[in-house]
PDB file of C-alpha atoms in Angstrom:
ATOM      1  CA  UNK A 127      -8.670  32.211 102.784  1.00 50.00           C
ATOM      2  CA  UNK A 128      -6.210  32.560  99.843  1.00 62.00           C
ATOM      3  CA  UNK A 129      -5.915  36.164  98.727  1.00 77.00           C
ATOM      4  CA  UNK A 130      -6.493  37.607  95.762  1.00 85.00           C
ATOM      5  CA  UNK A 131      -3.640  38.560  93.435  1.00 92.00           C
ATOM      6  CA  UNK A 132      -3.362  41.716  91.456  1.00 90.00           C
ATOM      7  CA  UNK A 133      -1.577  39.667  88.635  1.00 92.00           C
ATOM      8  CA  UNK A 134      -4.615  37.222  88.781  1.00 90.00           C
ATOM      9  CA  UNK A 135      -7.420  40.342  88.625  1.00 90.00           C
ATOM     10  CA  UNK A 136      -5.053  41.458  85.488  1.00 89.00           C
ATOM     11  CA  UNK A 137      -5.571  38.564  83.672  1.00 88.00           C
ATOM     12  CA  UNK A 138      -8.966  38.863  83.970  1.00 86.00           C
ATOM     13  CA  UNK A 139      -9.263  43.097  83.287  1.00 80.00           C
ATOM     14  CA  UNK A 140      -6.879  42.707  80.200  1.00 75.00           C
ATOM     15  CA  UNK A 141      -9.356  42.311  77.674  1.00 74.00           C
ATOM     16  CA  UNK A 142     -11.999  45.038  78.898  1.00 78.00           C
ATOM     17  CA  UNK A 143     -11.143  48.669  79.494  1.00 78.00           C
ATOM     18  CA  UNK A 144     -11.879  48.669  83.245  1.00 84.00           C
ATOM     19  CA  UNK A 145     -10.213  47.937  86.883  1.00 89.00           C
ATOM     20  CA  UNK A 146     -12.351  47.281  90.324  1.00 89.00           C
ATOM     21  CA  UNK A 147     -13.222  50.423  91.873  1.00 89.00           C
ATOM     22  CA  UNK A 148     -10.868  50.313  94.877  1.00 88.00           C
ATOM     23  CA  UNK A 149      -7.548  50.570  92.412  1.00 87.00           C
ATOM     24  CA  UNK A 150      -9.171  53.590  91.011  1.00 86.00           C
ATOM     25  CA  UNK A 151      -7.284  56.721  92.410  1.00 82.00           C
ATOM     26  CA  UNK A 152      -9.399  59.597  93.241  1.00 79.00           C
ATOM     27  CA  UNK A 153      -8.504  62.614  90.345  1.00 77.00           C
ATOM     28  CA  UNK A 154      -5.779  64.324  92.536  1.00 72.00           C
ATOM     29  CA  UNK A 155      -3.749  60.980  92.137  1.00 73.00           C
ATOM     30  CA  UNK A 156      -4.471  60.276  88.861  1.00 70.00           C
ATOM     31  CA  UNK A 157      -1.180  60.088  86.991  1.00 62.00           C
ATOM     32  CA  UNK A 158      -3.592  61.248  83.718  1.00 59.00           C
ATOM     33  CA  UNK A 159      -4.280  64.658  85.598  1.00 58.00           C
ATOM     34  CA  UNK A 160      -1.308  65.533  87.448  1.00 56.00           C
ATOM     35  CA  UNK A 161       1.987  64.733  85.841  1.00 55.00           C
ATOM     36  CA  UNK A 162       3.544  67.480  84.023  1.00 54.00           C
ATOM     37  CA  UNK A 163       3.953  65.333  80.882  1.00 57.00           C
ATOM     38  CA  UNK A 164       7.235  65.953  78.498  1.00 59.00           C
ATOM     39  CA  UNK A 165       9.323  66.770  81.365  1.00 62.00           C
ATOM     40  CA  UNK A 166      11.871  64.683  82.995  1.00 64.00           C
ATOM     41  CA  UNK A 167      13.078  65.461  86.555  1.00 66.00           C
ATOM     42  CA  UNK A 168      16.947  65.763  86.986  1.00 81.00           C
ATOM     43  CA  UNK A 169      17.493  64.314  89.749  1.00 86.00           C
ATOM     44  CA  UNK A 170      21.426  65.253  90.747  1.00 91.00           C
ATOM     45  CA  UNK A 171      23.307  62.353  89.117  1.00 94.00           C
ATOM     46  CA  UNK A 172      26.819  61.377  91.722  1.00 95.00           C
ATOM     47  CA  UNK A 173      29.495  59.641  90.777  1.00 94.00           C
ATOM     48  CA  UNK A 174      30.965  57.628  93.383  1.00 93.00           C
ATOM     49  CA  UNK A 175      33.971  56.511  91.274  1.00 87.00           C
ATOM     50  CA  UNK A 176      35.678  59.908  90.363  1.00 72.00           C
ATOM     51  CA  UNK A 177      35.539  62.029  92.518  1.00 69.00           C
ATOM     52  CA  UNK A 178      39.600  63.458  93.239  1.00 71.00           C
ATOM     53  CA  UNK A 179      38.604  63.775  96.807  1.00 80.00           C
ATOM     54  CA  UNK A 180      36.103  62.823  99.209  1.00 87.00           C
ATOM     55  CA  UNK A 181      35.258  66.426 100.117  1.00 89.00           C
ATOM     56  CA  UNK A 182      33.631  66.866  97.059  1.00 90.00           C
ATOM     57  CA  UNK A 183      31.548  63.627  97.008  1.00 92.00           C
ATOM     58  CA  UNK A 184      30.850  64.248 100.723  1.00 92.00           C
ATOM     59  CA  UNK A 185      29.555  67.881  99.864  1.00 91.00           C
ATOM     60  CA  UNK A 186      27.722  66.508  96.689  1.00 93.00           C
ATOM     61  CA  UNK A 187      25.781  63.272  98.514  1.00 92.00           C
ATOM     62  CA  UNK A 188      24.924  66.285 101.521  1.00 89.00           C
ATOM     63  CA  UNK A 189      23.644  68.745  99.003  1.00 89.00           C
ATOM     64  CA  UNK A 190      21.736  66.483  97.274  1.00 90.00           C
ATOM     65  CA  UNK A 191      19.654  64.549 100.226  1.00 87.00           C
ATOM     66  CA  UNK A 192      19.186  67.991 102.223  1.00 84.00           C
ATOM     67  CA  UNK A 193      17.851  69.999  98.811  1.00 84.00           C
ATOM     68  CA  UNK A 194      16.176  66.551  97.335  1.00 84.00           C
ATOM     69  CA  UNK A 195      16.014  63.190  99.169  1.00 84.00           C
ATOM     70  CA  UNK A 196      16.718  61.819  96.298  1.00 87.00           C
ATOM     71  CA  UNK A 197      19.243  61.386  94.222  1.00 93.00           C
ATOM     72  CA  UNK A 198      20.939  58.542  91.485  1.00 94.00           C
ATOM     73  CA  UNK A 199      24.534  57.049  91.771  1.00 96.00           C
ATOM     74  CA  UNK A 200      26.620  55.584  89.066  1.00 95.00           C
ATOM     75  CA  UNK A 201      30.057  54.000  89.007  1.00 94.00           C
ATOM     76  CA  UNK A 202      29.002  52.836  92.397  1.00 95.00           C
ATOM     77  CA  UNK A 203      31.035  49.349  92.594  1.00 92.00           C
ATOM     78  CA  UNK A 204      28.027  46.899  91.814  1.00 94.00           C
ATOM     79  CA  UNK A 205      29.058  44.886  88.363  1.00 94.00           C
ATOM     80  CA  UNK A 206      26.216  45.266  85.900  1.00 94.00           C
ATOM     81  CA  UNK A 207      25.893  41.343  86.080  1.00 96.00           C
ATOM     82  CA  UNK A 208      25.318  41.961  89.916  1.00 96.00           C
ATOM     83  CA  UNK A 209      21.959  44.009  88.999  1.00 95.00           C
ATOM     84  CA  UNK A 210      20.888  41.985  85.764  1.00 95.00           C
ATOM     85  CA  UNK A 211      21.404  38.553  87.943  1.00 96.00           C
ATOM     86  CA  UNK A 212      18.828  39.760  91.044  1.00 96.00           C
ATOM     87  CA  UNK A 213      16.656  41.433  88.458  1.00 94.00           C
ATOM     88  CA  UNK A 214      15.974  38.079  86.109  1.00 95.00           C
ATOM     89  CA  UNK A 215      15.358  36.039  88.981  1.00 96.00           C
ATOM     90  CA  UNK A 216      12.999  38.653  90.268  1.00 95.00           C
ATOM     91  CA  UNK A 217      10.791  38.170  87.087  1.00 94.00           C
ATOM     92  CA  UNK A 218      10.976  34.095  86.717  1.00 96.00           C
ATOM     93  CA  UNK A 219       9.820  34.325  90.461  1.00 97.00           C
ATOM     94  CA  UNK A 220       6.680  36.092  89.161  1.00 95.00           C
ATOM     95  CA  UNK A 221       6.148  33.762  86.223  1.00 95.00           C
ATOM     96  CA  UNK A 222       5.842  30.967  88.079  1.00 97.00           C
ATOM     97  CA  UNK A 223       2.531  28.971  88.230  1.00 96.00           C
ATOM     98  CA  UNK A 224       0.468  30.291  90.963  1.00 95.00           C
ATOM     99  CA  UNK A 225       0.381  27.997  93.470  1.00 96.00           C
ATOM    100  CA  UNK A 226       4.364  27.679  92.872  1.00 97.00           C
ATOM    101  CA  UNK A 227       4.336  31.538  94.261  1.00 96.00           C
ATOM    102  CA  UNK A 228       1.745  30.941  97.145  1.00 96.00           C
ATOM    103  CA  UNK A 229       4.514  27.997  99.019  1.00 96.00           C
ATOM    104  CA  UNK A 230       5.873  31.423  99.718  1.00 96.00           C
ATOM    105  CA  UNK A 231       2.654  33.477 101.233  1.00 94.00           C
ATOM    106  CA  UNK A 232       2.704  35.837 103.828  1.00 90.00           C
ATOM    107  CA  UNK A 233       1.436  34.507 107.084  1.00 86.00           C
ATOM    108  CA  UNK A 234      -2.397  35.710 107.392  1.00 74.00           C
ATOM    109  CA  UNK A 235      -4.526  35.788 110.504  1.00 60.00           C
ATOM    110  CA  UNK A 236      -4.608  37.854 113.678  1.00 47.00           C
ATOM    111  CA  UNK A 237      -1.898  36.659 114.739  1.00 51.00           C
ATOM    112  CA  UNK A 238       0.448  37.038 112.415  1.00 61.00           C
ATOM    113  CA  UNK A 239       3.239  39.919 112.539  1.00 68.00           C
ATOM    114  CA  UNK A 240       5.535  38.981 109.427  1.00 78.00           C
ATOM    115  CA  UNK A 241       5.976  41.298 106.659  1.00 85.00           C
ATOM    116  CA  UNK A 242       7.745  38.554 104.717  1.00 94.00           C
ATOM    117  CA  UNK A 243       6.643  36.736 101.935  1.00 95.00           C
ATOM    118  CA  UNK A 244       4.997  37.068  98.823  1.00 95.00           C
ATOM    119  CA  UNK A 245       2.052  39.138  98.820  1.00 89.00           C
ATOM    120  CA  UNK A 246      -0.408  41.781  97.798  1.00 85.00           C
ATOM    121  CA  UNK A 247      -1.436  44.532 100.287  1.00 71.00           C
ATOM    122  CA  UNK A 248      -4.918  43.298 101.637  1.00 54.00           C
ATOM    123  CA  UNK A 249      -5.929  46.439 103.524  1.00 53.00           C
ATOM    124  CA  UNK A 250      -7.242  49.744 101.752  1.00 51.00           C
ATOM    125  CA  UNK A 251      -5.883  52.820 102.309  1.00 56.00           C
ATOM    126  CA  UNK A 252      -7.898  55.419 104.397  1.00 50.00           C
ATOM    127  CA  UNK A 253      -9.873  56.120 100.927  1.00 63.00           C
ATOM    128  CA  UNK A 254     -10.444  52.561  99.741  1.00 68.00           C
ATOM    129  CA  UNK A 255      -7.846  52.674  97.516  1.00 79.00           C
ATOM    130  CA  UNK A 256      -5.294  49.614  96.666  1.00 84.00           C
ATOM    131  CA  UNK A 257      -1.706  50.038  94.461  1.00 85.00           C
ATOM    132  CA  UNK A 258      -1.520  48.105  91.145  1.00 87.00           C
ATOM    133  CA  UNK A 259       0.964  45.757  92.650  1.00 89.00           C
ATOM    134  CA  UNK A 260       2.084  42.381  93.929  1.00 92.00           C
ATOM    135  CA  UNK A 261       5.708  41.930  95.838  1.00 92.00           C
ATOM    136  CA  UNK A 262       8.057  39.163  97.443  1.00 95.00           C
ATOM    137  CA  UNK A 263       9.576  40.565 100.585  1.00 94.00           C
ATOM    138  CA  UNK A 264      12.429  39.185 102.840  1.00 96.00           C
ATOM    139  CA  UNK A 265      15.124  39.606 104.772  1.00 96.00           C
ATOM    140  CA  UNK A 266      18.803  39.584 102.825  1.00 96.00           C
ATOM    141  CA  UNK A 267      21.442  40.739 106.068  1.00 95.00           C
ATOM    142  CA  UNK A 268      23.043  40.257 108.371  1.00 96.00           C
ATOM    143  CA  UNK A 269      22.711  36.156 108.302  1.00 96.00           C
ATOM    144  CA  UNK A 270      21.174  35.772 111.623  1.00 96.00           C
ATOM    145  CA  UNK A 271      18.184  37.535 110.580  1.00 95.00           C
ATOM    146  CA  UNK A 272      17.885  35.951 107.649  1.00 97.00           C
ATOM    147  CA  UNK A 273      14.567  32.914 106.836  1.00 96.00           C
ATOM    148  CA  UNK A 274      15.442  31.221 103.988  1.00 97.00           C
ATOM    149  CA  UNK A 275      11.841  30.057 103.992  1.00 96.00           C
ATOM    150  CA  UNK A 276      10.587  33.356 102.140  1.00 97.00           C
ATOM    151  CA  UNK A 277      13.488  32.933  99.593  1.00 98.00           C
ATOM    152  CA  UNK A 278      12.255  31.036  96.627  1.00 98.00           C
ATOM    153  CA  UNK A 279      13.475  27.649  95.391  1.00 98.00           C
ATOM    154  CA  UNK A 280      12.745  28.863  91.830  1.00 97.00           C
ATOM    155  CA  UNK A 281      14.537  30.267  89.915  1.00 97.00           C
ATOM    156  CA  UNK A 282      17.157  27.739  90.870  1.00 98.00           C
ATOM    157  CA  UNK A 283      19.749  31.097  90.809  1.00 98.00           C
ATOM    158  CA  UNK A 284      17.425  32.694  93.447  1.00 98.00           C
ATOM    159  CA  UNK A 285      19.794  32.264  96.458  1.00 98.00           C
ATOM    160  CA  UNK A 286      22.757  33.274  94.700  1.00 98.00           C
ATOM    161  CA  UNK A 287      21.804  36.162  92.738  1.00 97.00           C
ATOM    162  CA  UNK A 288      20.248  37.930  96.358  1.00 97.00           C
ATOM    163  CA  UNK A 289      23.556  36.603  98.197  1.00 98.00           C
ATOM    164  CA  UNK A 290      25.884  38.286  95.751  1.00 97.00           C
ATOM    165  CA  UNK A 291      23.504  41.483  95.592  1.00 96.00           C
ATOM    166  CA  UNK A 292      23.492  41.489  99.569  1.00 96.00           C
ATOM    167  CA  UNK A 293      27.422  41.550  99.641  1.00 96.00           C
ATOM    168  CA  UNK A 294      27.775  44.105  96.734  1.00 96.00           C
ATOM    169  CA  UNK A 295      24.920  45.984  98.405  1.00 95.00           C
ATOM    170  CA  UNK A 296      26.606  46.741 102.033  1.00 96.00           C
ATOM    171  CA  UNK A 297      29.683  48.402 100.590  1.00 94.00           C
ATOM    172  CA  UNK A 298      27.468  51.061  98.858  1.00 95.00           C
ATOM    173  CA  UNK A 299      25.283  51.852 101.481  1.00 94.00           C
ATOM    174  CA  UNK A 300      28.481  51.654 104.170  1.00 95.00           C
ATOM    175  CA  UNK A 301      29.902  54.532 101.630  1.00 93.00           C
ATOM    176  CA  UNK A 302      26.448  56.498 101.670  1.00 94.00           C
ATOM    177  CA  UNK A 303      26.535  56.519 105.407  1.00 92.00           C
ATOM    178  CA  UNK A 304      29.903  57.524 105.922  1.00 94.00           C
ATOM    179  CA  UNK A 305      29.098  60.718 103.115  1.00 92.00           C
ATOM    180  CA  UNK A 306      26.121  61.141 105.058  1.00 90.00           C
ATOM    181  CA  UNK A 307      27.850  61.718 108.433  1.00 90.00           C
ATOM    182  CA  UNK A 308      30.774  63.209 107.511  1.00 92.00           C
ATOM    183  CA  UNK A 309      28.010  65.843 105.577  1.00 88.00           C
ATOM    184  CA  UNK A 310      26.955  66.067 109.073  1.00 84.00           C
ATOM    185  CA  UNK A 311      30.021  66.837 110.795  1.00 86.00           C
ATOM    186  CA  UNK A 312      30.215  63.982 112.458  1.00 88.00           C
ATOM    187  CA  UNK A 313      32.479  60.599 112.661  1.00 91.00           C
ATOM    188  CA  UNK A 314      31.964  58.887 110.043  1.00 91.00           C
ATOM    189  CA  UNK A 315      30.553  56.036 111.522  1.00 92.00           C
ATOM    190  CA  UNK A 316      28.043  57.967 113.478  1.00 89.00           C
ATOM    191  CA  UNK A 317      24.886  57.647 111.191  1.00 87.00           C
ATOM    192  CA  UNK A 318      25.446  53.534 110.786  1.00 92.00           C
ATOM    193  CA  UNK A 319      25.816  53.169 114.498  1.00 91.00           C
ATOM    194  CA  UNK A 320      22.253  55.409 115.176  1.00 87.00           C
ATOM    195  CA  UNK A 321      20.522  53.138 113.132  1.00 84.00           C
ATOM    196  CA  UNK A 322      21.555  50.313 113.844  1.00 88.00           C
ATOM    197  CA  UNK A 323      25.727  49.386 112.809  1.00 91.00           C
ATOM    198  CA  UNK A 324      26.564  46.321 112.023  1.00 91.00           C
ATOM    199  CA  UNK A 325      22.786  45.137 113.065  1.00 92.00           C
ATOM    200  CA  UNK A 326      21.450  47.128 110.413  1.00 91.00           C
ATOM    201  CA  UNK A 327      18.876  44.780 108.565  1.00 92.00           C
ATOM    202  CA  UNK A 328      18.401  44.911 104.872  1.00 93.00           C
ATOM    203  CA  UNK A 329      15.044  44.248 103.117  1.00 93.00           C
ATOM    204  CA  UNK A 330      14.720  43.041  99.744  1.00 94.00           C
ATOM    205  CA  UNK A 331      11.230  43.961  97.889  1.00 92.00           C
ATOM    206  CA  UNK A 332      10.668  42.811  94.584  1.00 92.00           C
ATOM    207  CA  UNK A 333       7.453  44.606  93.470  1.00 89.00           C
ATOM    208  CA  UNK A 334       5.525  43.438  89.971  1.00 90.00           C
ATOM    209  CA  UNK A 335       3.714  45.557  88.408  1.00 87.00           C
ATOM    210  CA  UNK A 336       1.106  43.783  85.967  1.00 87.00           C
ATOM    211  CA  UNK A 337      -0.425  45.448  82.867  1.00 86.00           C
ATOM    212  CA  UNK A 338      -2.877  47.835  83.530  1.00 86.00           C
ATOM    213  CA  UNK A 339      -5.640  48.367  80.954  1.00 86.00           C
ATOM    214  CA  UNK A 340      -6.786  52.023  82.651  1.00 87.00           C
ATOM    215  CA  UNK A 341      -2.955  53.105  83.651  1.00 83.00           C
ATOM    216  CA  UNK A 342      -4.582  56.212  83.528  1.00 82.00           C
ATOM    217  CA  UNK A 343      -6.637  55.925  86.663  1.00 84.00           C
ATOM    218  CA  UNK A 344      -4.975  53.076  88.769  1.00 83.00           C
ATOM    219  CA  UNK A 345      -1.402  53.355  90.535  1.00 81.00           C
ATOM    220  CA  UNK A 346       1.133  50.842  90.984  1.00 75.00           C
ATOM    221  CA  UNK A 347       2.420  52.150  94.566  1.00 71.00           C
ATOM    222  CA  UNK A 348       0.656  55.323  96.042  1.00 64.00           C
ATOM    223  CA  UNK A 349       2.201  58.272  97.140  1.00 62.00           C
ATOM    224  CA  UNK A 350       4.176  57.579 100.351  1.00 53.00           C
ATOM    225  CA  UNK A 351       7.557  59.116 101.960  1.00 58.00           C
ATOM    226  CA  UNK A 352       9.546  55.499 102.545  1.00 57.00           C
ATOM    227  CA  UNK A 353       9.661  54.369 106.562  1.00 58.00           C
ATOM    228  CA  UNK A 354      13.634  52.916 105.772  1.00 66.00           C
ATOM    229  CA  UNK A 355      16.951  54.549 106.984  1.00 80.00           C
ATOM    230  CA  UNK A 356      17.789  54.512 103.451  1.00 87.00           C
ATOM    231  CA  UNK A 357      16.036  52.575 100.210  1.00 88.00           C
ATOM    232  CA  UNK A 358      18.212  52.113  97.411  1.00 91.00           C
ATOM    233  CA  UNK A 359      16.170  51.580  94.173  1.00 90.00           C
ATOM    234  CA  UNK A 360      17.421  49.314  91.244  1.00 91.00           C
ATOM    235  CA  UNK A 361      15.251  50.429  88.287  1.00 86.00           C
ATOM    236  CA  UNK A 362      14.652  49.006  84.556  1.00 84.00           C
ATOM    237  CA  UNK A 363      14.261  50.341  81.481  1.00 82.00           C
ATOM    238  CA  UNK A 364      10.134  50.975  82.051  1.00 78.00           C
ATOM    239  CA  UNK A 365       9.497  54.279  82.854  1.00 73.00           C
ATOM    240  CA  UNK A 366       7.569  54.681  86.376  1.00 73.00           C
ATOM    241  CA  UNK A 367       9.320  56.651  89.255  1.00 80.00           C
ATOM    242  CA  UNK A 368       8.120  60.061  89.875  1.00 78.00           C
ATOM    243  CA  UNK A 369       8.654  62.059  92.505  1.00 79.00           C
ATOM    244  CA  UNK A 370       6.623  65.551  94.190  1.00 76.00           C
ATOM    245  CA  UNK A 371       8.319  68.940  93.521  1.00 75.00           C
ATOM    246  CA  UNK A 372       6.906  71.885  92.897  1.00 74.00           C
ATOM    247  CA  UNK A 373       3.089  70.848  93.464  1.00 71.00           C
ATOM    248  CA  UNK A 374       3.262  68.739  90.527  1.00 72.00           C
ATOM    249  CA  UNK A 375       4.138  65.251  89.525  1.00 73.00           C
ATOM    250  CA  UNK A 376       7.805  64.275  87.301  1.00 75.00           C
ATOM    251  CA  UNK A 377       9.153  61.325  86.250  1.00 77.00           C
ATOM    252  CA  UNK A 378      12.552  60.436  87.054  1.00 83.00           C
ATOM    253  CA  UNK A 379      15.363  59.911  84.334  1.00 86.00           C
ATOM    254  CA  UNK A 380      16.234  56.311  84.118  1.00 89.00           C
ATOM    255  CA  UNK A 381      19.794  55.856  83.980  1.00 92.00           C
ATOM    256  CA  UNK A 382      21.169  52.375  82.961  1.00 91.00           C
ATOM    257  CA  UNK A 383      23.022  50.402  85.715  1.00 92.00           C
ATOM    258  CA  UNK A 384      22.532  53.759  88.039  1.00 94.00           C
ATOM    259  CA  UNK A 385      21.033  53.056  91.486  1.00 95.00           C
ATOM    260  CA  UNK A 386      18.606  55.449  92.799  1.00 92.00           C
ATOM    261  CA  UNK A 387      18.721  56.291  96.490  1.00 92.00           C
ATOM    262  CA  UNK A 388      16.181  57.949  98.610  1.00 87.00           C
ATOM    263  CA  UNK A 389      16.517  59.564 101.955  1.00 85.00           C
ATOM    264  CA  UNK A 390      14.282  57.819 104.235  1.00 74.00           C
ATOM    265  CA  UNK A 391      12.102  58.648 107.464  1.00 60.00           C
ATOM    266  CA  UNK A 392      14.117  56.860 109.845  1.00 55.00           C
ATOM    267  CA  UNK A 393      16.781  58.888 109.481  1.00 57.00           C
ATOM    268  CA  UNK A 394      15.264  62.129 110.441  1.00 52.00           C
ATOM    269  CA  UNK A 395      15.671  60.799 114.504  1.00 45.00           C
ATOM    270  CA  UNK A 396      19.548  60.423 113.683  1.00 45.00           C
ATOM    271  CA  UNK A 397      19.424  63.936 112.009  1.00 46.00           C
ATOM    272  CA  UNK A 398      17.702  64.991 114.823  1.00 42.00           C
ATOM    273  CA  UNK A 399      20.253  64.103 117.438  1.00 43.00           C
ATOM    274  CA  UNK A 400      23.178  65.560 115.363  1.00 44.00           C
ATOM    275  CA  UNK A 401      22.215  68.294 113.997  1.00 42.00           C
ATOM    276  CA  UNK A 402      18.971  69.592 115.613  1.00 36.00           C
ATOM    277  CA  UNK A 403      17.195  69.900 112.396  1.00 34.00           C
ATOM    278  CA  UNK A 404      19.617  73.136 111.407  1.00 34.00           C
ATOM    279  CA  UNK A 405      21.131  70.884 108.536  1.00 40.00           C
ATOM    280  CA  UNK A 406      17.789  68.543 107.907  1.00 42.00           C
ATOM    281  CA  UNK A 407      18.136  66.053 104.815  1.00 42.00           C
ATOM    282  CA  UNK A 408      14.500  65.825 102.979  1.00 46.00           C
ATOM    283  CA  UNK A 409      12.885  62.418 102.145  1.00 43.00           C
ATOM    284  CA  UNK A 410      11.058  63.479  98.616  1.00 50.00           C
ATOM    285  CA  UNK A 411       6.906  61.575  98.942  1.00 53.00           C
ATOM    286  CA  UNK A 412       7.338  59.762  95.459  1.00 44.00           C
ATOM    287  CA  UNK A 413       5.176  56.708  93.619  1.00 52.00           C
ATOM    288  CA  UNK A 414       4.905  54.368  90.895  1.00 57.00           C
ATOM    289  CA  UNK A 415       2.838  54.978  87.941  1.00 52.00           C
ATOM    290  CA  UNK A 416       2.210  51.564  85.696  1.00 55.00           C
ATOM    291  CA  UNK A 417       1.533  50.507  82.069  1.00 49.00           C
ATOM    292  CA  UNK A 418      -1.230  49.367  79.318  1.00 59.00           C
ATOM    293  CA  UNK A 419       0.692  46.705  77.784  1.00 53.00           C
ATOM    294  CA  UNK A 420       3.755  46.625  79.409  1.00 55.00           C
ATOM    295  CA  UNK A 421       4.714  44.984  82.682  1.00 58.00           C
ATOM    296  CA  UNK A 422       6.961  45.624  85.327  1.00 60.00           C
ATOM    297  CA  UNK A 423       9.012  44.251  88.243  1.00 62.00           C
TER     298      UNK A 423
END
């Protein structure tokens, strides 16, 4: 049984001013009600290029994950044509005729155990509830782990765009982890090797975000803490991130070619073994808010 798309149930929603009653979020998560609107979260902002020495931007990246979880990076060594490459092909992928995206389903059924593919989450959350939000999900590193059957044919650039990313990718996080340990007082190689070293898979999730015509009372991706070591964000210019401080609800500054990084839940066994939770970093619970008229990948 093909499932149904949340791009498909937009098309048909667009011209009436209602969604099905499972994407409506109960008034607690309803980005209407909660976010403190006008304000802008800042986020600390690190430079990775200009720093005179790297016990400053060791201190900074350490400060920042233990008092946020969160935090943007600029300067970071990934050419702007690096992030403008993966993010095109991200949304021809999603403007491809239907059955053109399906070739590239997640395996259904009881038996299946892949979290690859493109896809919309089937299950509801404990509430009911579903996220305004389809996604294409695979594997980019190390090359033994990757199947090229989840990577599309189309866009023709697919392949290379995610290749390049990959290898641009791996030097940044390699320079978070190493900040990260040395934050720790560890070896710098420490954190890497707890998770996972040179093993260390990387994901790739490209999440779409259809116009909503009740943005109001729907959310794209639901409030979660992220189950990663580490999940490095590439944003756009559309306005969505917001993140939990203070009991209320902010958006986060969007920063052109910045990457935004957030502390994940994986890494709190690492933390654990190092530093007996004396030095804890925080993973912030964030989610994505969506748009009337405007979509979003």
């Amino acid at each position: 049984m093909e499932a149904v798309r949340v791009q498909a149930i937009a098309s048909l929603s667009k011209c009436m001013d209602t969604i099905p009653s499972e994407f409506i979020r109960s008034e607690n998560e309803q980005p209407a009600i909660t976010t403190v609107h006008g304000m802008v979260l800042e986020v600390p902002v690190i430079d990775l290029g200009s720093w005179p020495d790297e016990e400053n931007l060791v201190r900074s990246i350490a400060d920042a994950s233990r008092e946020w979880g969160i935090f943007q990076v600029v300067n970071h060594g990934m050419h702007t044509d690096v992030i403008s490459k993966l993010q095109k092909v991200g949304k021809e992928f999603f403007e491809l005729p239907q059955e053109e995206k399906e070739v590239y389903a997640k395996p259904h059924g009881a038996q299946s155990t892949s979290v690859e593919g493109y896809g919309t989450k089937l299950q509801k959350e404990v509430e009911g509830k579903k996220g305004w939000v389809d996604h294409l999900f695979h594997k980019i590193w190390p090359p033994s782990a990757i199947n090229y059957h989840f990577w599309p044919k189309n866009p023709p650039a697919y392949r290379e765009a995610n290749e390049e990313y990959a290898e641009k990718l791996r030097g940044v996080v390699d320079k978070l982890f190493k900040s990260l340990s040395l934050g720790l007082g560890v070896e710098g190689h420490e954190l890497k090797d707890a998770v996972g070293g040179e093993d260390l898979i990387y994901l790739m999730k490209i999440n779409y975000y259809p116009p909503c015509p009740r943005p109001d009372l729907a959310l794209g991706v639901v409030p979660h803490t992220d189950m990663s070591t580490i999940t490095i964000l590439v944003p756009n210019e559309v306005q969505g991130l917001q993140v939990f401080k203070d009991d209320h609800w902010y958006d986060v500054k969007y920063i052109p070619n910045a990457l935004i990084i957030h502390i994940g839940d994986q890494i709190e066994v690492p933390f654990f073994f190092f530093t007996s939770h004396i030095y804890n970093f925080n993973y912030t619970c964030h989610w994505l808010y969506i748009h009337n008229h405007v979509k979003s990948v």
